[in-house]
Short mmCIF file of N, CA and C in Angstrom, two decimals:
data_model
loop_
_atom_site.label_atom_id
_atom_site.label_comp_id
_atom_site.label_asym_id
_atom_site.label_seq_id
_atom_site.Cartn_x
_atom_site.Cartn_y
_atom_site.Cartn_z
N MET A 1 125.24 124.64 59.97
CA MET A 1 125.56 124.66 61.41
C MET A 1 125.79 126.16 61.81
N ASP A 2 124.98 126.66 62.70
CA ASP A 2 125.09 128.04 63.17
C ASP A 2 126.26 128.21 64.14
N MET A 3 127.08 129.21 63.84
CA MET A 3 128.24 129.51 64.72
C MET A 3 128.54 130.96 64.73
N ILE A 4 128.87 131.51 65.91
CA ILE A 4 129.34 132.85 66.00
C ILE A 4 130.73 132.78 65.46
N ASN A 5 131.04 133.58 64.40
CA ASN A 5 132.36 133.54 63.80
C ASN A 5 132.90 134.89 63.42
N THR A 6 132.31 135.97 63.97
CA THR A 6 132.83 137.30 63.79
C THR A 6 132.63 138.14 65.05
N TRP A 7 133.40 139.19 65.24
CA TRP A 7 133.23 140.10 66.37
C TRP A 7 131.82 140.72 66.41
N GLU A 8 131.26 140.91 65.20
CA GLU A 8 129.96 141.54 65.06
C GLU A 8 128.86 140.67 65.55
N LYS A 9 129.08 139.34 65.72
CA LYS A 9 128.05 138.46 66.18
C LYS A 9 128.29 138.03 67.65
N LEU A 10 129.51 138.25 68.14
CA LEU A 10 129.88 137.81 69.49
C LEU A 10 129.36 138.81 70.51
N THR A 11 128.54 138.42 71.45
CA THR A 11 128.07 139.30 72.46
C THR A 11 129.08 139.43 73.54
N LEU A 12 128.95 140.44 74.35
CA LEU A 12 129.84 140.68 75.54
C LEU A 12 129.82 139.51 76.45
N GLY A 13 128.65 138.98 76.79
CA GLY A 13 128.50 137.86 77.65
C GLY A 13 129.28 136.62 77.19
N LYS A 14 129.12 136.32 75.91
CA LYS A 14 129.79 135.17 75.34
C LYS A 14 131.29 135.38 75.33
N TRP A 15 131.75 136.66 75.02
CA TRP A 15 133.19 136.95 75.09
C TRP A 15 133.68 136.77 76.52
N GLN A 16 132.92 137.16 77.55
CA GLN A 16 133.38 136.99 78.90
C GLN A 16 133.50 135.49 79.25
N GLU A 17 132.54 134.68 78.71
CA GLU A 17 132.63 133.23 78.93
C GLU A 17 133.93 132.67 78.33
N ILE A 18 134.22 133.14 77.05
CA ILE A 18 135.44 132.68 76.35
C ILE A 18 136.67 133.18 77.11
N HIS A 19 136.63 134.38 77.60
CA HIS A 19 137.79 134.94 78.26
C HIS A 19 138.06 134.10 79.55
N ALA A 20 137.00 133.68 80.24
CA ALA A 20 137.17 132.87 81.47
C ALA A 20 137.76 131.51 81.13
N ILE A 21 137.34 130.96 79.96
CA ILE A 21 137.87 129.62 79.58
C ILE A 21 139.38 129.77 79.23
N THR A 22 139.75 130.80 78.53
CA THR A 22 141.12 130.96 78.12
C THR A 22 142.09 131.13 79.35
N ASN A 23 141.52 131.58 80.46
CA ASN A 23 142.35 131.76 81.69
C ASN A 23 142.31 130.58 82.64
N THR A 24 141.86 129.43 82.19
CA THR A 24 141.89 128.18 82.99
C THR A 24 143.17 127.50 82.76
N ASP A 25 143.39 126.46 83.54
CA ASP A 25 144.58 125.63 83.41
C ASP A 25 144.33 124.43 82.44
N ALA A 26 143.23 124.36 81.88
CA ALA A 26 142.85 123.24 80.98
C ALA A 26 143.82 123.26 79.76
N ASP A 27 143.96 122.07 79.16
CA ASP A 27 144.87 122.00 78.02
C ASP A 27 144.09 122.64 76.81
N ASN A 28 144.85 122.84 75.74
CA ASN A 28 144.34 123.56 74.61
C ASN A 28 143.13 122.92 73.94
N LEU A 29 143.13 121.54 73.90
CA LEU A 29 142.08 120.84 73.25
C LEU A 29 140.76 121.00 74.13
N ASP A 30 140.85 120.89 75.40
CA ASP A 30 139.69 121.12 76.27
C ASP A 30 139.23 122.56 76.15
N LYS A 31 140.12 123.52 76.10
CA LYS A 31 139.75 124.92 75.92
C LYS A 31 139.01 125.13 74.56
N THR A 32 139.51 124.45 73.50
CA THR A 32 138.90 124.58 72.22
C THR A 32 137.45 124.01 72.25
N LEU A 33 137.27 122.90 72.90
CA LEU A 33 135.94 122.31 73.01
C LEU A 33 135.01 123.20 73.77
N GLU A 34 135.53 123.78 74.88
CA GLU A 34 134.72 124.67 75.69
C GLU A 34 134.32 125.93 74.97
N ILE A 35 135.26 126.46 74.22
CA ILE A 35 134.98 127.66 73.41
C ILE A 35 133.99 127.37 72.31
N LEU A 36 134.09 126.21 71.67
CA LEU A 36 133.17 125.85 70.62
C LEU A 36 131.78 125.64 71.23
N LYS A 37 131.64 125.17 72.41
CA LYS A 37 130.33 125.05 73.04
C LYS A 37 129.71 126.41 73.22
N VAL A 38 130.49 127.43 73.55
CA VAL A 38 129.96 128.79 73.66
C VAL A 38 129.62 129.34 72.28
N LEU A 39 130.43 129.17 71.28
CA LEU A 39 130.26 129.74 70.00
C LEU A 39 129.11 129.05 69.17
N THR A 40 128.90 127.72 69.49
CA THR A 40 127.89 127.03 68.69
C THR A 40 126.62 126.66 69.47
N SER A 41 126.65 126.76 70.78
CA SER A 41 125.63 126.29 71.69
C SER A 41 125.37 124.81 71.53
N TYR A 42 126.36 124.04 71.08
CA TYR A 42 126.28 122.59 71.08
C TYR A 42 126.92 122.07 72.33
N ASP A 43 126.41 120.95 72.80
CA ASP A 43 127.02 120.37 74.02
C ASP A 43 128.26 119.55 73.53
N GLU A 44 128.98 119.12 74.55
CA GLU A 44 130.21 118.36 74.24
C GLU A 44 130.01 117.09 73.46
N ALA A 45 128.97 116.39 73.84
CA ALA A 45 128.65 115.10 73.21
C ALA A 45 128.40 115.30 71.70
N THR A 46 127.68 116.36 71.35
CA THR A 46 127.41 116.70 69.95
C THR A 46 128.72 117.03 69.21
N LEU A 47 129.54 117.84 69.87
CA LEU A 47 130.82 118.17 69.21
C LEU A 47 131.68 116.93 69.04
N LEU A 48 131.72 116.09 69.91
CA LEU A 48 132.55 114.86 69.79
C LEU A 48 132.03 113.90 68.74
N GLN A 49 130.78 114.01 68.39
CA GLN A 49 130.20 113.10 67.32
C GLN A 49 130.38 113.69 65.94
N LEU A 50 130.92 114.90 65.87
CA LEU A 50 131.06 115.48 64.52
C LEU A 50 132.16 114.79 63.70
N ASP A 51 131.93 114.80 62.41
CA ASP A 51 132.96 114.36 61.44
C ASP A 51 134.19 115.28 61.66
N LEU A 52 135.41 114.74 61.56
CA LEU A 52 136.58 115.50 61.85
C LEU A 52 136.71 116.72 60.92
N LYS A 53 136.29 116.56 59.63
CA LYS A 53 136.36 117.74 58.72
C LYS A 53 135.45 118.84 59.19
N VAL A 54 134.27 118.52 59.63
CA VAL A 54 133.34 119.54 60.15
C VAL A 54 133.92 120.22 61.42
N PHE A 55 134.49 119.35 62.33
CA PHE A 55 135.08 119.90 63.52
C PHE A 55 136.20 120.84 63.21
N ASN A 56 137.12 120.46 62.28
CA ASN A 56 138.25 121.32 61.86
C ASN A 56 137.73 122.63 61.21
N ASN A 57 136.59 122.56 60.50
CA ASN A 57 136.06 123.74 59.90
C ASN A 57 135.55 124.69 61.02
N LEU A 58 134.93 124.18 62.10
CA LEU A 58 134.53 124.96 63.23
C LEU A 58 135.73 125.64 63.90
N VAL A 59 136.78 124.85 64.05
CA VAL A 59 137.99 125.42 64.69
C VAL A 59 138.57 126.55 63.84
N LYS A 60 138.57 126.33 62.53
CA LYS A 60 139.06 127.33 61.61
C LYS A 60 138.19 128.65 61.77
N GLN A 61 136.90 128.44 61.91
CA GLN A 61 136.03 129.68 62.07
C GLN A 61 136.28 130.40 63.37
N MET A 62 136.99 129.80 64.32
CA MET A 62 137.29 130.42 65.57
C MET A 62 138.49 131.38 65.45
N GLU A 63 139.17 131.40 64.33
CA GLU A 63 140.36 132.16 64.13
C GLU A 63 140.11 133.64 64.37
N PHE A 64 138.91 134.14 64.18
CA PHE A 64 138.67 135.56 64.37
C PHE A 64 138.99 135.97 65.80
N LEU A 65 138.99 135.03 66.77
CA LEU A 65 139.31 135.31 68.11
C LEU A 65 140.79 135.67 68.29
N GLN A 66 141.61 135.26 67.38
CA GLN A 66 143.01 135.56 67.44
C GLN A 66 143.40 136.85 66.79
N THR A 67 142.42 137.50 66.16
CA THR A 67 142.64 138.77 65.38
C THR A 67 142.03 139.90 66.19
N PRO A 68 142.82 140.88 66.66
CA PRO A 68 142.27 141.98 67.40
C PRO A 68 141.26 142.74 66.54
N TYR A 69 140.21 143.12 67.19
CA TYR A 69 139.21 143.99 66.52
C TYR A 69 139.73 145.38 66.40
N VAL A 70 139.62 145.93 65.21
CA VAL A 70 140.05 147.29 64.97
C VAL A 70 138.76 148.08 64.48
N GLY A 71 138.42 149.07 65.19
CA GLY A 71 137.27 149.88 64.74
C GLY A 71 137.17 151.11 65.58
N LYS A 72 136.41 152.07 65.12
CA LYS A 72 136.24 153.33 65.83
C LYS A 72 135.12 153.27 66.85
N MET A 73 135.29 154.01 67.94
CA MET A 73 134.29 154.09 68.95
C MET A 73 133.11 154.85 68.41
N LYS A 74 131.93 154.38 68.69
CA LYS A 74 130.71 155.05 68.38
C LYS A 74 130.20 155.70 69.63
N GLU A 75 130.01 157.00 69.66
CA GLU A 75 129.54 157.68 70.87
C GLU A 75 128.06 157.42 71.16
N VAL A 76 127.35 156.98 70.16
CA VAL A 76 125.93 156.63 70.25
C VAL A 76 125.70 155.30 69.57
N PHE A 77 124.94 154.42 70.17
CA PHE A 77 124.59 153.18 69.54
C PHE A 77 123.16 152.86 69.93
N THR A 78 122.52 151.97 69.13
CA THR A 78 121.12 151.60 69.30
C THR A 78 121.06 150.08 69.47
N ILE A 79 120.30 149.69 70.55
CA ILE A 79 120.03 148.22 70.76
C ILE A 79 118.52 148.17 71.04
N ASN A 80 117.85 147.30 70.29
CA ASN A 80 116.33 147.04 70.42
C ASN A 80 115.61 148.41 70.43
N GLY A 81 115.98 149.34 69.53
CA GLY A 81 115.31 150.58 69.38
C GLY A 81 115.61 151.63 70.40
N VAL A 82 116.48 151.34 71.37
CA VAL A 82 116.90 152.28 72.41
C VAL A 82 118.27 152.85 72.07
N GLU A 83 118.40 154.19 72.02
CA GLU A 83 119.66 154.81 71.73
C GLU A 83 120.42 155.12 73.02
N TYR A 84 121.66 154.67 73.09
CA TYR A 84 122.52 154.81 74.24
C TYR A 84 123.66 155.74 73.86
N LYS A 85 123.93 156.58 74.77
CA LYS A 85 125.10 157.55 74.60
C LYS A 85 126.20 157.19 75.52
N VAL A 86 127.44 157.19 75.01
CA VAL A 86 128.58 156.85 75.79
C VAL A 86 129.13 158.14 76.44
N ASN A 87 129.14 158.11 77.78
CA ASN A 87 129.68 159.27 78.53
C ASN A 87 131.13 158.84 78.93
N TRP A 88 132.10 159.18 78.11
CA TRP A 88 133.46 158.71 78.35
C TRP A 88 134.37 159.72 79.01
N ARG A 89 134.00 160.98 79.07
CA ARG A 89 134.76 162.02 79.67
C ARG A 89 134.70 161.98 81.16
N ALA A 90 135.80 161.89 81.90
CA ALA A 90 135.84 161.81 83.33
C ALA A 90 135.13 162.99 83.97
N GLU A 91 135.37 164.19 83.37
CA GLU A 91 134.84 165.41 83.97
C GLU A 91 133.27 165.53 83.78
N ASP A 92 132.69 164.70 82.92
CA ASP A 92 131.24 164.75 82.73
C ASP A 92 130.48 163.74 83.60
N LYS A 93 131.25 163.02 84.42
CA LYS A 93 130.61 162.01 85.32
C LYS A 93 130.00 162.61 86.55
N THR A 94 128.95 161.98 87.02
CA THR A 94 128.43 162.35 88.33
C THR A 94 129.32 161.72 89.40
N THR A 95 129.16 162.11 90.62
CA THR A 95 129.90 161.53 91.68
C THR A 95 129.58 160.05 91.83
N GLY A 96 128.32 159.72 91.63
CA GLY A 96 127.92 158.31 91.68
C GLY A 96 128.57 157.47 90.61
N GLN A 97 128.72 157.97 89.46
CA GLN A 97 129.38 157.29 88.37
C GLN A 97 130.84 157.15 88.67
N PHE A 98 131.47 158.22 89.17
CA PHE A 98 132.85 158.17 89.54
C PHE A 98 133.13 157.08 90.58
N ILE A 99 132.27 157.02 91.63
CA ILE A 99 132.48 156.06 92.67
C ILE A 99 132.25 154.62 92.14
N ASP A 100 131.23 154.40 91.35
CA ASP A 100 130.95 153.07 90.75
C ASP A 100 132.09 152.60 89.85
N ILE A 101 132.57 153.53 88.99
CA ILE A 101 133.67 153.20 88.07
C ILE A 101 134.88 152.87 88.86
N THR A 102 135.21 153.69 89.86
CA THR A 102 136.38 153.49 90.68
C THR A 102 136.38 152.11 91.33
N ARG A 103 135.22 151.75 91.86
CA ARG A 103 135.09 150.45 92.50
C ARG A 103 135.23 149.31 91.47
N LEU A 104 134.64 149.49 90.31
CA LEU A 104 134.65 148.43 89.28
C LEU A 104 136.02 148.30 88.60
N THR A 105 136.86 149.32 88.69
CA THR A 105 138.20 149.28 88.05
C THR A 105 139.33 149.12 89.07
N GLU A 106 138.95 149.01 90.34
CA GLU A 106 139.94 148.94 91.46
C GLU A 106 141.00 147.85 91.22
N LYS A 107 140.44 146.65 90.92
CA LYS A 107 141.36 145.47 90.70
C LYS A 107 141.48 145.25 89.16
N LYS A 108 142.67 145.58 88.67
CA LYS A 108 142.87 145.45 87.25
C LYS A 108 142.53 144.04 86.70
N GLU A 109 142.83 143.02 87.47
CA GLU A 109 142.64 141.66 87.02
C GLU A 109 141.13 141.32 86.83
N LEU A 110 140.22 142.16 87.39
CA LEU A 110 138.79 141.92 87.28
C LEU A 110 138.10 142.83 86.29
N ILE A 111 138.86 143.65 85.64
CA ILE A 111 138.20 144.65 84.63
C ILE A 111 137.42 143.87 83.60
N ASN A 112 138.01 142.80 82.98
CA ASN A 112 137.27 142.08 81.91
C ASN A 112 135.95 141.46 82.48
N ASP A 113 136.02 141.01 83.71
CA ASP A 113 134.84 140.44 84.32
C ASP A 113 133.78 141.56 84.63
N ASN A 114 134.22 142.74 84.77
CA ASN A 114 133.35 143.89 85.09
C ASN A 114 132.99 144.76 83.95
N ILE A 115 133.47 144.45 82.72
CA ILE A 115 133.28 145.43 81.65
C ILE A 115 131.84 145.68 81.35
N HIS A 116 130.93 144.73 81.57
CA HIS A 116 129.49 144.96 81.32
C HIS A 116 128.99 145.93 82.36
N ASN A 117 129.46 145.87 83.60
CA ASN A 117 129.08 146.79 84.62
C ASN A 117 129.60 148.20 84.37
N ILE A 118 130.85 148.26 83.89
CA ILE A 118 131.46 149.61 83.58
C ILE A 118 130.63 150.23 82.45
N LEU A 119 130.29 149.42 81.43
CA LEU A 119 129.50 149.96 80.34
C LEU A 119 128.12 150.39 80.83
N GLY A 120 127.60 149.62 81.78
CA GLY A 120 126.29 149.99 82.33
C GLY A 120 126.35 151.31 83.02
N VAL A 121 127.50 151.74 83.53
CA VAL A 121 127.67 152.98 84.24
C VAL A 121 127.84 154.09 83.20
N ILE A 122 128.61 153.89 82.18
CA ILE A 122 128.99 154.97 81.23
C ILE A 122 128.05 155.10 80.02
N CYS A 123 127.31 154.06 79.72
CA CYS A 123 126.40 154.12 78.54
C CYS A 123 124.95 154.19 79.04
N LEU A 124 124.36 155.37 78.82
CA LEU A 124 122.99 155.55 79.29
C LEU A 124 122.04 155.82 78.14
N PRO A 125 120.79 155.43 78.33
CA PRO A 125 119.83 155.75 77.29
C PRO A 125 119.81 157.31 77.07
N GLU A 126 119.69 157.71 75.85
CA GLU A 126 119.78 159.15 75.47
C GLU A 126 118.77 159.91 76.40
N GLY A 127 119.30 160.96 77.01
CA GLY A 127 118.53 161.81 77.86
C GLY A 127 118.25 161.37 79.29
N GLN A 128 118.77 160.17 79.60
CA GLN A 128 118.58 159.64 81.00
C GLN A 128 119.70 160.05 81.91
N GLU A 129 119.39 160.40 83.10
CA GLU A 129 120.38 160.75 84.12
C GLU A 129 120.84 159.48 84.86
N TYR A 130 122.07 159.46 85.35
CA TYR A 130 122.61 158.32 86.07
C TYR A 130 122.01 158.27 87.46
N GLN A 131 121.43 157.14 87.81
CA GLN A 131 120.79 156.96 89.09
C GLN A 131 121.44 155.86 89.95
N GLY A 132 122.59 155.30 89.46
CA GLY A 132 123.28 154.23 90.21
C GLY A 132 122.63 152.84 89.88
N ASP A 133 121.80 152.85 88.86
CA ASP A 133 121.02 151.64 88.53
C ASP A 133 121.62 150.90 87.31
N TYR A 134 122.90 150.64 87.38
CA TYR A 134 123.56 150.09 86.19
C TYR A 134 123.35 148.57 86.03
N GLY A 135 122.94 147.85 87.07
CA GLY A 135 122.89 146.39 87.04
C GLY A 135 122.03 145.75 85.93
N SER A 136 120.82 146.26 85.79
CA SER A 136 119.97 145.62 84.73
C SER A 136 120.47 146.04 83.32
N ARG A 137 121.00 147.26 83.21
CA ARG A 137 121.55 147.70 81.93
C ARG A 137 122.83 146.85 81.60
N ALA A 138 123.62 146.57 82.60
CA ALA A 138 124.81 145.73 82.44
C ALA A 138 124.47 144.33 81.95
N GLU A 139 123.44 143.74 82.54
CA GLU A 139 123.00 142.41 82.13
C GLU A 139 122.48 142.45 80.70
N PHE A 140 121.75 143.51 80.39
CA PHE A 140 121.21 143.69 79.02
C PHE A 140 122.35 143.77 78.02
N PHE A 141 123.41 144.58 78.37
CA PHE A 141 124.55 144.68 77.51
C PHE A 141 125.28 143.36 77.32
N GLN A 142 125.36 142.54 78.36
CA GLN A 142 126.02 141.23 78.25
C GLN A 142 125.32 140.38 77.22
N LYS A 143 124.00 140.47 77.15
CA LYS A 143 123.20 139.61 76.26
C LYS A 143 123.10 140.17 74.86
N HIS A 144 123.16 141.46 74.69
CA HIS A 144 122.84 142.11 73.38
C HIS A 144 123.92 142.99 72.75
N LEU A 145 124.83 143.48 73.54
CA LEU A 145 125.88 144.37 72.94
C LEU A 145 126.99 143.47 72.38
N THR A 146 127.30 143.73 71.09
CA THR A 146 128.34 142.84 70.45
C THR A 146 129.73 143.53 70.59
N MET A 147 130.71 142.70 70.45
CA MET A 147 132.10 143.10 70.64
C MET A 147 132.62 144.20 69.71
N ASP A 148 131.98 144.33 68.51
CA ASP A 148 132.39 145.40 67.64
C ASP A 148 132.10 146.79 68.22
N TYR A 149 131.18 146.83 69.14
CA TYR A 149 130.86 148.06 69.90
C TYR A 149 131.70 148.11 71.21
N VAL A 150 131.80 146.94 71.89
CA VAL A 150 132.38 146.86 73.19
C VAL A 150 133.90 147.21 73.14
N PHE A 151 134.65 146.58 72.26
CA PHE A 151 136.11 146.83 72.21
C PHE A 151 136.48 148.29 72.07
N PRO A 152 135.91 149.00 71.04
CA PRO A 152 136.36 150.42 70.91
C PRO A 152 135.93 151.27 72.10
N ILE A 153 134.72 151.10 72.59
CA ILE A 153 134.27 151.82 73.77
C ILE A 153 135.10 151.55 74.97
N SER A 154 135.26 150.30 75.34
CA SER A 154 135.99 149.96 76.50
C SER A 154 137.50 150.34 76.41
N ASN A 155 138.10 150.09 75.30
CA ASN A 155 139.54 150.54 75.14
C ASN A 155 139.73 151.98 75.29
N PHE A 156 138.91 152.74 74.59
CA PHE A 156 139.00 154.17 74.65
C PHE A 156 138.71 154.68 76.05
N PHE A 157 137.61 154.25 76.63
CA PHE A 157 137.26 154.69 77.95
C PHE A 157 138.33 154.36 78.99
N LEU A 158 138.84 153.14 78.98
CA LEU A 158 139.82 152.73 79.99
C LEU A 158 141.10 153.52 79.85
N LYS A 159 141.51 153.89 78.65
CA LYS A 159 142.70 154.72 78.47
C LYS A 159 142.45 156.15 79.04
N VAL A 160 141.21 156.72 78.76
CA VAL A 160 140.88 158.00 79.30
C VAL A 160 140.81 157.97 80.74
N TRP A 161 140.17 156.94 81.30
CA TRP A 161 139.99 156.79 82.77
C TRP A 161 141.34 156.65 83.44
N GLU A 162 142.23 155.83 82.90
CA GLU A 162 143.55 155.63 83.50
C GLU A 162 144.35 156.94 83.55
N ASN A 163 144.25 157.70 82.43
CA ASN A 163 145.00 159.02 82.36
C ASN A 163 144.42 160.04 83.30
N SER A 164 143.13 159.89 83.66
CA SER A 164 142.50 160.89 84.53
C SER A 164 142.64 160.52 86.03
N MET A 165 143.10 159.35 86.30
CA MET A 165 143.18 158.84 87.70
C MET A 165 144.03 159.71 88.65
N PRO A 166 145.19 160.23 88.27
CA PRO A 166 145.88 161.07 89.22
C PRO A 166 145.07 162.23 89.67
N ARG A 167 144.36 162.93 88.72
CA ARG A 167 143.50 164.03 89.03
C ARG A 167 142.31 163.55 89.84
N SER A 168 141.78 162.36 89.53
CA SER A 168 140.65 161.80 90.24
C SER A 168 141.04 161.45 91.67
N GLU A 169 142.25 160.96 91.90
CA GLU A 169 142.68 160.66 93.29
C GLU A 169 142.71 161.88 94.11
N GLU A 170 143.15 163.03 93.49
CA GLU A 170 143.13 164.30 94.23
C GLU A 170 141.68 164.69 94.59
N HIS A 171 140.82 164.50 93.53
CA HIS A 171 139.44 164.78 93.78
C HIS A 171 138.81 163.92 94.85
N THR A 172 139.22 162.64 94.91
CA THR A 172 138.75 161.71 95.97
C THR A 172 139.19 162.16 97.29
N SER A 173 140.41 162.51 97.43
CA SER A 173 140.93 162.97 98.71
C SER A 173 140.31 164.26 99.17
N GLU A 174 140.00 165.14 98.15
CA GLU A 174 139.22 166.36 98.51
C GLU A 174 137.86 166.02 98.99
N LEU A 175 137.18 165.06 98.35
CA LEU A 175 135.87 164.63 98.74
C LEU A 175 135.91 164.06 100.13
N GLN A 176 136.94 163.21 100.42
CA GLN A 176 137.01 162.55 101.73
C GLN A 176 137.28 163.61 102.77
N SER A 177 138.12 164.63 102.47
CA SER A 177 138.44 165.66 103.42
C SER A 177 137.16 166.51 103.72
N GLN A 178 136.38 166.82 102.62
CA GLN A 178 135.19 167.57 102.77
C GLN A 178 134.13 166.80 103.59
N SER A 179 134.11 165.44 103.36
CA SER A 179 133.14 164.63 104.08
C SER A 179 133.52 164.61 105.55
N THR A 180 134.86 164.53 105.87
CA THR A 180 135.25 164.58 107.27
C THR A 180 134.93 165.86 107.96
N ILE A 181 135.14 167.00 107.25
CA ILE A 181 134.80 168.33 107.77
C ILE A 181 133.29 168.44 107.97
N SER A 182 132.53 167.98 107.02
CA SER A 182 131.07 168.09 107.08
C SER A 182 130.56 167.19 108.31
N TYR A 183 131.19 166.02 108.45
CA TYR A 183 130.80 165.16 109.57
C TYR A 183 131.19 165.81 110.88
N ALA A 184 132.30 166.43 110.93
CA ALA A 184 132.79 167.07 112.23
C ALA A 184 131.87 168.25 112.55
N VAL A 185 131.46 169.02 111.53
CA VAL A 185 130.53 170.13 111.79
C VAL A 185 129.19 169.60 112.23
N PHE A 186 128.71 168.50 111.59
CA PHE A 186 127.48 167.89 112.00
C PHE A 186 127.50 167.45 113.47
N CYS A 187 128.63 166.81 113.88
CA CYS A 187 128.75 166.32 115.23
C CYS A 187 128.78 167.45 116.23
N LEU A 188 129.36 168.63 115.83
CA LEU A 188 129.46 169.80 116.75
C LEU A 188 128.07 170.40 116.96
N LYS A 189 127.18 170.24 116.02
CA LYS A 189 125.85 170.86 116.17
C LYS A 189 125.03 170.03 117.10
#
């Protein structure tokens, strides 16, 4: 019976599904069934027909979800032959990246739902410039990027981003003020 049972096999998209399940009001047994559906790709009817020993073995294999992943961030990773570079430093971002990340991290309660989008903004194919086109890359990461890469990158980046925010807010207000001045000059012409 095929089952995702390690962080190295769990994709970002599957993790987001599991995260959504754990935040529901369902009881623990229903949550376990829903999570097993994600990890095994079996439907509920199939899971309910399993021998109790087999079912308990599947539940035991879920224990990795209770263990935090510990690993170092890789600044470069490869998926399907494409090398991606992690641009984690706030000062190396373009204005477009800054704006997109600011919007995606605005509501802290939605960061886990947006982590694929955030990674789509900060992880670019080697040598590619950011063009604001993170959507298809984000979907690709949901399907193919595993949590052994996601956790270290996202944890490290979000700490750096959070620490840079006071400076970034000043930068934002400078940009807003410059935009207002530019607009006023444009209107005077």
